[in-house]
Amino acid sequence: QVQLVESGGGLVQTGGSLKLSCVSSANTSGLRFRGWFRQAPGKERAFVAAISRSDAVTYADSVKDRFTISRDKNAVYLQMNNLNRDDTAVYYCAGTSTAITSTQRLPTSYPYWGQGTQVTVSA
């Protein structure tokens, strides 16, 4: 069973930066896709970014050019720059061992999830 644990969330001012990390308690080399999603109060969980085992990356339009996803052997990271109030949410990392190139933006494509980390952007 793959267990994912996020960290790095917090309170930041508009225009600031944060780096989220997601580490696993087990070897994640079998995960073909790792993703980041976020959920704001009263809204559905939304795709943020994903990275494949071959390091192909995909971003939501709302974070393109501001956020960067990266990975190493057992962790995935989300560098977030130029944050704004709309980025306030609980951020979740996710993983799957299935090839999901065409559905990587869908939360239902990922069976493994972390518990989430809060990111709050103040004015």
PDB file of C-alpha atoms in Angstrom:
ATOM      1  CA  GLN A   1       0.000   0.000   0.000  1.00  0.00           C
ATOM      2  CA  VAL A   2       1.370   3.377  -0.997  1.00  0.00           C
ATOM      3  CA  GLN A   3       1.038   6.077   1.668  1.00  0.00           C
ATOM      4  CA  LEU A   4       1.585   9.681   0.670  1.00  0.00           C
ATOM      5  CA  VAL A   5       2.292  12.543   3.071  1.00  0.00           C
ATOM      6  CA  GLU A   6       2.256  16.194   2.042  1.00  0.00           C
ATOM      7  CA  SER A   7       4.077  19.029   3.754  1.00  0.00           C
ATOM      8  CA  GLY A   8       5.082  22.614   3.099  1.00  0.00           C
ATOM      9  CA  GLY A   9       1.739  24.369   3.258  1.00  0.00           C
ATOM     10  CA  GLY A  10       1.193  27.540   5.222  1.00  0.00           C
ATOM     11  CA  LEU A  11       0.209  31.180   5.157  1.00  0.00           C
ATOM     12  CA  VAL A  12       1.813  33.436   2.562  1.00  0.00           C
ATOM     13  CA  GLN A  13       1.130  36.904   1.222  1.00  0.00           C
ATOM     14  CA  THR A  14      -0.006  37.598  -2.308  1.00  0.00           C
ATOM     15  CA  GLY A  15       2.955  37.371  -4.628  1.00  0.00           C
ATOM     16  CA  GLY A  16       4.832  35.039  -2.326  1.00  0.00           C
ATOM     17  CA  SER A  17       6.083  31.494  -2.859  1.00  0.00           C
ATOM     18  CA  LEU A  18       5.746  28.093  -1.234  1.00  0.00           C
ATOM     19  CA  LYS A  19       7.141  24.671  -2.043  1.00  0.00           C
ATOM     20  CA  LEU A  20       5.034  21.622  -1.284  1.00  0.00           C
ATOM     21  CA  SER A  21       6.508  18.176  -0.854  1.00  0.00           C
ATOM     22  CA  CYS A  22       4.875  14.766  -1.003  1.00  0.00           C
ATOM     23  CA  VAL A  23       6.853  11.825   0.257  1.00  0.00           C
ATOM     24  CA  SER A  24       5.951   8.176   0.346  1.00  0.00           C
ATOM     25  CA  SER A  25       6.523   5.534   2.973  1.00  0.00           C
ATOM     26  CA  ALA A  26       7.160   3.004   0.231  1.00  0.00           C
ATOM     27  CA  ASN A  27       9.121   2.766  -2.981  1.00  0.00           C
ATOM     28  CA  THR A  28       7.141   4.723  -5.545  1.00  0.00           C
ATOM     29  CA  SER A  29       9.111   3.648  -8.600  1.00  0.00           C
ATOM     30  CA  GLY A  30       6.040   1.752  -9.768  1.00  0.00           C
ATOM     31  CA  LEU A  31       3.917   4.903  -9.897  1.00  0.00           C
ATOM     32  CA  ARG A  32       3.523   6.014 -13.488  1.00  0.00           C
ATOM     33  CA  PHE A  33       1.886   9.338 -12.670  1.00  0.00           C
ATOM     34  CA  ARG A  34       2.102  11.667  -9.692  1.00  0.00           C
ATOM     35  CA  GLY A  35      -0.295  14.572  -9.430  1.00  0.00           C
ATOM     36  CA  TRP A  36      -1.231  17.598  -7.367  1.00  0.00           C
ATOM     37  CA  PHE A  37      -4.837  18.626  -6.842  1.00  0.00           C
ATOM     38  CA  ARG A  38      -6.437  21.312  -4.717  1.00  0.00           C
ATOM     39  CA  GLN A  39      -9.799  21.868  -3.114  1.00  0.00           C
ATOM     40  CA  ALA A  40     -11.103  25.238  -2.010  1.00  0.00           C
ATOM     41  CA  PRO A  41     -14.024  25.530   0.431  1.00  0.00           C
ATOM     42  CA  GLY A  42     -17.297  24.723  -1.272  1.00  0.00           C
ATOM     43  CA  LYS A  43     -15.612  23.644  -4.509  1.00  0.00           C
ATOM     44  CA  GLU A  44     -14.733  20.346  -6.104  1.00  0.00           C
ATOM     45  CA  ARG A  45     -11.231  18.956  -6.088  1.00  0.00           C
ATOM     46  CA  ALA A  46      -9.395  20.439  -9.056  1.00  0.00           C
ATOM     47  CA  PHE A  47      -6.360  19.392 -11.053  1.00  0.00           C
ATOM     48  CA  VAL A  48      -3.198  21.449 -10.588  1.00  0.00           C
ATOM     49  CA  ALA A  49      -0.303  19.546 -12.163  1.00  0.00           C
ATOM     50  CA  ALA A  50       0.948  16.072 -12.969  1.00  0.00           C
ATOM     51  CA  ILE A  51       4.235  14.431 -13.839  1.00  0.00           C
ATOM     52  CA  SER A  52       4.803  11.070 -15.439  1.00  0.00           C
ATOM     53  CA  ARG A  53       7.539   8.570 -14.755  1.00  0.00           C
ATOM     54  CA  SER A  54       9.215   9.823 -17.942  1.00  0.00           C
ATOM     55  CA  ASP A  55       9.022  13.399 -16.547  1.00  0.00           C
ATOM     56  CA  ALA A  56       6.323  14.623 -18.919  1.00  0.00           C
ATOM     57  CA  VAL A  57       4.484  17.433 -17.129  1.00  0.00           C
ATOM     58  CA  THR A  58       0.981  18.860 -17.448  1.00  0.00           C
ATOM     59  CA  TYR A  59      -0.448  21.956 -15.764  1.00  0.00           C
ATOM     60  CA  ALA A  60      -3.832  23.522 -15.256  1.00  0.00           C
ATOM     61  CA  ASP A  61      -4.089  26.763 -17.211  1.00  0.00           C
ATOM     62  CA  SER A  62      -4.588  28.718 -13.998  1.00  0.00           C
ATOM     63  CA  VAL A  63      -1.139  27.785 -12.654  1.00  0.00           C
ATOM     64  CA  LYS A  64       0.911  27.497 -15.832  1.00  0.00           C
ATOM     65  CA  ASP A  65       4.041  29.669 -15.710  1.00  0.00           C
ATOM     66  CA  ARG A  66       3.679  30.068 -11.915  1.00  0.00           C
ATOM     67  CA  PHE A  67       3.867  26.501 -10.577  1.00  0.00           C
ATOM     68  CA  THR A  68       6.482  23.833 -11.274  1.00  0.00           C
ATOM     69  CA  ILE A  69       6.081  20.132 -10.567  1.00  0.00           C
ATOM     70  CA  SER A  70       9.138  17.933 -10.146  1.00  0.00           C
ATOM     71  CA  ARG A  71      10.015  14.587  -8.651  1.00  0.00           C
ATOM     72  CA  ASP A  72      12.801  12.391  -7.406  1.00  0.00           C
ATOM     73  CA  LYS A  73      12.891   8.739  -6.375  1.00  0.00           C
ATOM     74  CA  ASN A  74      10.311   8.826  -3.586  1.00  0.00           C
ATOM     75  CA  ALA A  75       8.906  12.360  -3.594  1.00  0.00           C
ATOM     76  CA  VAL A  76       7.064  14.820  -5.757  1.00  0.00           C
ATOM     77  CA  TYR A  77       7.258  18.575  -5.331  1.00  0.00           C
ATOM     78  CA  LEU A  78       5.205  21.602  -6.271  1.00  0.00           C
ATOM     79  CA  GLN A  79       7.018  24.921  -6.402  1.00  0.00           C
ATOM     80  CA  MET A  80       4.417  27.692  -6.304  1.00  0.00           C
ATOM     81  CA  ASN A  81       5.396  31.242  -7.208  1.00  0.00           C
ATOM     82  CA  ASN A  82       3.462  34.492  -7.512  1.00  0.00           C
ATOM     83  CA  LEU A  83       0.632  33.146  -5.385  1.00  0.00           C
ATOM     84  CA  ASN A  84      -2.733  34.894  -5.325  1.00  0.00           C
ATOM     85  CA  ARG A  85      -5.914  34.597  -3.283  1.00  0.00           C
ATOM     86  CA  ASP A  86      -7.423  32.146  -5.779  1.00  0.00           C
ATOM     87  CA  ASP A  87      -4.664  29.661  -4.902  1.00  0.00           C
ATOM     88  CA  THR A  88      -5.986  29.288  -1.351  1.00  0.00           C
ATOM     89  CA  ALA A  89      -7.005  25.650  -0.904  1.00  0.00           C
ATOM     90  CA  VAL A  90      -6.089  22.323   0.600  1.00  0.00           C
ATOM     91  CA  TYR A  91      -3.492  20.758  -1.673  1.00  0.00           C
ATOM     92  CA  TYR A  92      -3.382  17.007  -2.168  1.00  0.00           C
ATOM     93  CA  CYS A  93      -0.810  14.806  -3.835  1.00  0.00           C
ATOM     94  CA  ALA A  94      -1.891  11.685  -5.651  1.00  0.00           C
ATOM     95  CA  GLY A  95      -0.371   8.737  -7.438  1.00  0.00           C
ATOM     96  CA  THR A  96      -1.221   5.867  -9.722  1.00  0.00           C
ATOM     97  CA  SER A  97       0.579   2.915 -11.243  1.00  0.00           C
ATOM     98  CA  THR A  98      -1.712   3.012 -14.251  1.00  0.00           C
ATOM     99  CA  ALA A  99      -0.960   4.741 -17.535  1.00  0.00           C
ATOM    100  CA  ILE A 100      -3.437   7.634 -17.487  1.00  0.00           C
ATOM    101  CA  THR A 101      -2.074  10.028 -20.056  1.00  0.00           C
ATOM    102  CA  SER A 102      -5.532  10.928 -21.364  1.00  0.00           C
ATOM    103  CA  THR A 103      -7.183  11.142 -17.938  1.00  0.00           C
ATOM    104  CA  GLN A 104      -4.422  12.518 -15.718  1.00  0.00           C
ATOM    105  CA  ARG A 105      -6.475  15.638 -14.918  1.00  0.00           C
ATOM    106  CA  LEU A 106      -9.242  13.575 -13.293  1.00  0.00           C
ATOM    107  CA  PRO A 107      -9.119  12.857  -9.534  1.00  0.00           C
ATOM    108  CA  THR A 108     -10.785   9.510 -10.150  1.00  0.00           C
ATOM    109  CA  SER A 109      -7.698   8.356 -12.088  1.00  0.00           C
ATOM    110  CA  TYR A 110      -5.608   8.262  -8.908  1.00  0.00           C
ATOM    111  CA  PRO A 111      -6.089   5.564  -6.242  1.00  0.00           C
ATOM    112  CA  TYR A 112      -3.442   6.865  -3.835  1.00  0.00           C
ATOM    113  CA  TRP A 113      -3.880  10.150  -1.970  1.00  0.00           C
ATOM    114  CA  GLY A 114      -2.237  12.123   0.786  1.00  0.00           C
ATOM    115  CA  GLN A 115      -4.118  13.776   3.629  1.00  0.00           C
ATOM    116  CA  GLY A 116      -3.682  17.289   2.246  1.00  0.00           C
ATOM    117  CA  THR A 117      -1.851  20.437   3.310  1.00  0.00           C
ATOM    118  CA  GLN A 118      -3.454  23.860   3.680  1.00  0.00           C
ATOM    119  CA  VAL A 119      -2.221  26.779   1.609  1.00  0.00           C
ATOM    120  CA  THR A 120      -3.620  30.176   2.495  1.00  0.00           C
ATOM    121  CA  VAL A 121      -2.764  33.290   0.518  1.00  0.00           C
ATOM    122  CA  SER A 122      -3.516  36.594   2.222  1.00  0.00           C
ATOM    123  CA  ALA A 123      -3.928  40.005   0.661  1.00  0.00           C
TER     124      ALA A 123
END
